[in-house]
PDB file of C-alpha atoms in Angstrom:
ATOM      1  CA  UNK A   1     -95.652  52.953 -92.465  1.00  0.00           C
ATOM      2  CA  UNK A   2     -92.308  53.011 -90.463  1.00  0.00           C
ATOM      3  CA  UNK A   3     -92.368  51.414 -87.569  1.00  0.00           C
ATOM      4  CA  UNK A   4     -91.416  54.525 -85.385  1.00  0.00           C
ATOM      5  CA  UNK A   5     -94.707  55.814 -86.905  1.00  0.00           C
ATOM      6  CA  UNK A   6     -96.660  52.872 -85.902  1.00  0.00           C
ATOM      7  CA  UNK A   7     -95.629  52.936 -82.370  1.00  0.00           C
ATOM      8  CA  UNK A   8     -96.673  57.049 -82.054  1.00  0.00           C
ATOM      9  CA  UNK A   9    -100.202  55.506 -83.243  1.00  0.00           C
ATOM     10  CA  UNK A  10    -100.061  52.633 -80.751  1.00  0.00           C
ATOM     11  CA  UNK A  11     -99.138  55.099 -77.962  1.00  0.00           C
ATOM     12  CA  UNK A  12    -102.106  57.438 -78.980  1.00  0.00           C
ATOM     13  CA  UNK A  13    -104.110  54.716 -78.609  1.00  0.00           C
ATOM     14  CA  UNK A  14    -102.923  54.069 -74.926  1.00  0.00           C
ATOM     15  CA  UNK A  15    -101.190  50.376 -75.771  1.00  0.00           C
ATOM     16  CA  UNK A  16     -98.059  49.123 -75.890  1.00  0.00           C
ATOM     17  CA  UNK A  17     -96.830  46.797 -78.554  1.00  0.00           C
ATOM     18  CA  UNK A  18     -97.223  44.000 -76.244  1.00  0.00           C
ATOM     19  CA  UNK A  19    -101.141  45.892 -75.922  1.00  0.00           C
ATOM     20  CA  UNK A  20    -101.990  45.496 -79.468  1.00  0.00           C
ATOM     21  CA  UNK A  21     -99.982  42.241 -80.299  1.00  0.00           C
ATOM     22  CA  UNK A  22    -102.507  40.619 -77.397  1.00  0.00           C
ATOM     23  CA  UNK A  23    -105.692  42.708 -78.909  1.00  0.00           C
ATOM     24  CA  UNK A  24    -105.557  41.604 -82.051  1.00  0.00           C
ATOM     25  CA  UNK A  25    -104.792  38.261 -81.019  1.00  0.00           C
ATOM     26  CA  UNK A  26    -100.942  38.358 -83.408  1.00  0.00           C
ATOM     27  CA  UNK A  27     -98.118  37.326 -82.084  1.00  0.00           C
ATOM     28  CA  UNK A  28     -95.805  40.142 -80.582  1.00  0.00           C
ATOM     29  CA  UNK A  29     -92.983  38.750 -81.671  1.00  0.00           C
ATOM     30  CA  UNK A  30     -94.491  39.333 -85.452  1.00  0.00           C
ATOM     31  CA  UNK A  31     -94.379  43.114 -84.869  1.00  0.00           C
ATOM     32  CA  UNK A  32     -91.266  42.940 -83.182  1.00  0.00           C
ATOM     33  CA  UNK A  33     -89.879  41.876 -86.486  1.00  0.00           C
ATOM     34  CA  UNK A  34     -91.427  44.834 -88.410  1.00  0.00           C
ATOM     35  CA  UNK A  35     -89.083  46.880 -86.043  1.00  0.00           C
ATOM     36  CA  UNK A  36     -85.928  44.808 -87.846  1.00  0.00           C
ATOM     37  CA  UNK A  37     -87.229  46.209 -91.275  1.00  0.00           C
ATOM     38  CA  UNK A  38     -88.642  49.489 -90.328  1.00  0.00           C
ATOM     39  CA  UNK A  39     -92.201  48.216 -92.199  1.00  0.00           C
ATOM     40  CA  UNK A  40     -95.099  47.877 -91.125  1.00  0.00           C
ATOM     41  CA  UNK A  41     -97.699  45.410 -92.960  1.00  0.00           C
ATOM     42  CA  UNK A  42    -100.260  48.376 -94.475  1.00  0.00           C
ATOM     43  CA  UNK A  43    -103.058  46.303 -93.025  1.00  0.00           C
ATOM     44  CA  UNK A  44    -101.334  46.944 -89.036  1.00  0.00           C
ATOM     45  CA  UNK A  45    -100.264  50.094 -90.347  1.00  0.00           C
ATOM     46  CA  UNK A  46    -104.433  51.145 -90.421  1.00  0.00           C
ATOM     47  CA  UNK A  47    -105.636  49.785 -87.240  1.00  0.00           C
ATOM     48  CA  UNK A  48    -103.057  51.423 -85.243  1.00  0.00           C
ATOM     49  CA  UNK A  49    -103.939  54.644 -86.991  1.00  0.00           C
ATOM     50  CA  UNK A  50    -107.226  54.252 -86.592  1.00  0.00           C
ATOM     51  CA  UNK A  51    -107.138  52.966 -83.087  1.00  0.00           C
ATOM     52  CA  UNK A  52    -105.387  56.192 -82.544  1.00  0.00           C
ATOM     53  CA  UNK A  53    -107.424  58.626 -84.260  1.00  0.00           C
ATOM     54  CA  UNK A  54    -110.564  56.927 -82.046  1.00  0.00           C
ATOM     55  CA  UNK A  55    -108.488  57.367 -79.290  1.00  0.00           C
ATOM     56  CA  UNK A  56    -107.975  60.926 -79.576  1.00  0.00           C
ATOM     57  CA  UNK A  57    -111.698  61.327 -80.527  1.00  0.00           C
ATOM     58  CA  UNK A  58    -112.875  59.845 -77.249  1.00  0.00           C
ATOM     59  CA  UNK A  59    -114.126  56.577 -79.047  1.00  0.00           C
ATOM     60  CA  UNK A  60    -113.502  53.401 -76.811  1.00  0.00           C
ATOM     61  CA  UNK A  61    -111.854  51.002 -79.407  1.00  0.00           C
ATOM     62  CA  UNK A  62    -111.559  48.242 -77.286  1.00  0.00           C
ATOM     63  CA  UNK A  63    -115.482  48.006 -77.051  1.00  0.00           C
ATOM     64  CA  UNK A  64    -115.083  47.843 -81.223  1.00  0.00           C
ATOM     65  CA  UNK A  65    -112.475  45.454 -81.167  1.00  0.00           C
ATOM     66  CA  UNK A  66    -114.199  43.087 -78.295  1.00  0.00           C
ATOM     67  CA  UNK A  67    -116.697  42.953 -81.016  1.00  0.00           C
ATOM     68  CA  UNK A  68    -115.164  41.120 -83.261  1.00  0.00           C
ATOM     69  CA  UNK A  69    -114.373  37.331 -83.103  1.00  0.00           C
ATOM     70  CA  UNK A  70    -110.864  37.268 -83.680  1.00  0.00           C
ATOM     71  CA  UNK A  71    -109.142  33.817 -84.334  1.00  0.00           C
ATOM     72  CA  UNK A  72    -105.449  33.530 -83.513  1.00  0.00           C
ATOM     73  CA  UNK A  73    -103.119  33.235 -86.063  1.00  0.00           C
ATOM     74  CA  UNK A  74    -101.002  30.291 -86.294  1.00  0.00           C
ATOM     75  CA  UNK A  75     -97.463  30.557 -86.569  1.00  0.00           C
ATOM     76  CA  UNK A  76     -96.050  30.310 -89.915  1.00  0.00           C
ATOM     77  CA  UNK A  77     -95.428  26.995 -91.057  1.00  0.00           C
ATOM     78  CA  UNK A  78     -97.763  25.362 -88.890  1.00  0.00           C
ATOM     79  CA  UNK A  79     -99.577  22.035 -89.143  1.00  0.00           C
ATOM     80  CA  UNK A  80    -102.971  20.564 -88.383  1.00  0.00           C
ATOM     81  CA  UNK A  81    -103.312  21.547 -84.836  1.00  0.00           C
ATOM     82  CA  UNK A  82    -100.568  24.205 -84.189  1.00  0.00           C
ATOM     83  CA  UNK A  83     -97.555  21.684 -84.733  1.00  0.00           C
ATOM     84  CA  UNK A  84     -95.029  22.543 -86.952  1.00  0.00           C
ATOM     85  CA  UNK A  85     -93.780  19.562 -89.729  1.00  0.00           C
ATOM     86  CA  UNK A  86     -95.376  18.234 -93.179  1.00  0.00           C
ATOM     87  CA  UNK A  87     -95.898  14.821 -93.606  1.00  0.00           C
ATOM     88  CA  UNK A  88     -94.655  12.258 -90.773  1.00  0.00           C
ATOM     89  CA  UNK A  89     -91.208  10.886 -91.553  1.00  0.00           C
ATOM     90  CA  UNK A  90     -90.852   7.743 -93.224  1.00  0.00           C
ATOM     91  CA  UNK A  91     -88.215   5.525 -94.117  1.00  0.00           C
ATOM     92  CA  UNK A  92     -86.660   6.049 -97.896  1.00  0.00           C
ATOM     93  CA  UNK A  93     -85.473   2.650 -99.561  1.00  0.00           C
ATOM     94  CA  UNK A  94     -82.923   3.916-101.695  1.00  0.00           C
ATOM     95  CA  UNK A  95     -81.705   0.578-103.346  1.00  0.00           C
ATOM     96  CA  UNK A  96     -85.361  -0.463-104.667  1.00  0.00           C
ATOM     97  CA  UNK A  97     -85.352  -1.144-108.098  1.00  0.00           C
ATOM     98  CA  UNK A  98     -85.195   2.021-110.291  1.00  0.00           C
ATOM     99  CA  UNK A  99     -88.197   1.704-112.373  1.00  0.00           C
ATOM    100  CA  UNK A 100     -90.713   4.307-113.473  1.00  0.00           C
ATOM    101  CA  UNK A 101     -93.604   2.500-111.656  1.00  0.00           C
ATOM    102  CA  UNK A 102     -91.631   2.001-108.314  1.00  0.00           C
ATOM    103  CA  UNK A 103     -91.278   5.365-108.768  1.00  0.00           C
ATOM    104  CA  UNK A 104     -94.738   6.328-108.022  1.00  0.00           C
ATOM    105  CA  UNK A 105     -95.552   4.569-105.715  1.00  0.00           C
TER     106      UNK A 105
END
């Protein structure tokens, strides 16, 4: 789905991107960046149709969606807790002696 077509289905649907970002607990900066490729993820791409289509019908999505325990995402690359990073740094001896079991260790 384009994203000029996903944001005629997030308009139907009353919500601004900002609307759904916040609904569906996703970072709006993540669909901001769908507007930089002019894609949509498919899996978006259905609940803003469908939030759309219920919208027109008269059917109060946001009693669906309240529903639904919803964890937030964390942002790519994140850690244990939300922090960003691998393993802590540690210092690299570079002159130890160059043997296959020093290697490994």
């Amino acid at each position: 789905m384009t994203y000029t077509e996903f944001l005629r289905h997030v308009g139907k649907a009353g919500l601004t991107v900002k609307g759904f970002a916040d609904l569906i607990k996703m970072n709006c900066v993540s669909l901001s960046n769908c507007a930089k490729k002019d894609e949509v993820p498919s899996h978006l791409a259905v609940i803003a149709a469908l939030m759309g289509e219920m919208a027109d019908k008269g059917v109060d999505y946001r009693s669906v969606v309240a529903r639904i325990e919803i964890a937030r995402k964390k942002p790519r690359g994140a850690g244990k807790e939300g922090r960003f990073g691998g393993d802590p740094e540690r210092e690299l001896d570079f002159f130890k002696s160059d043997t296959v079991e020093d290697r490994h260790q």
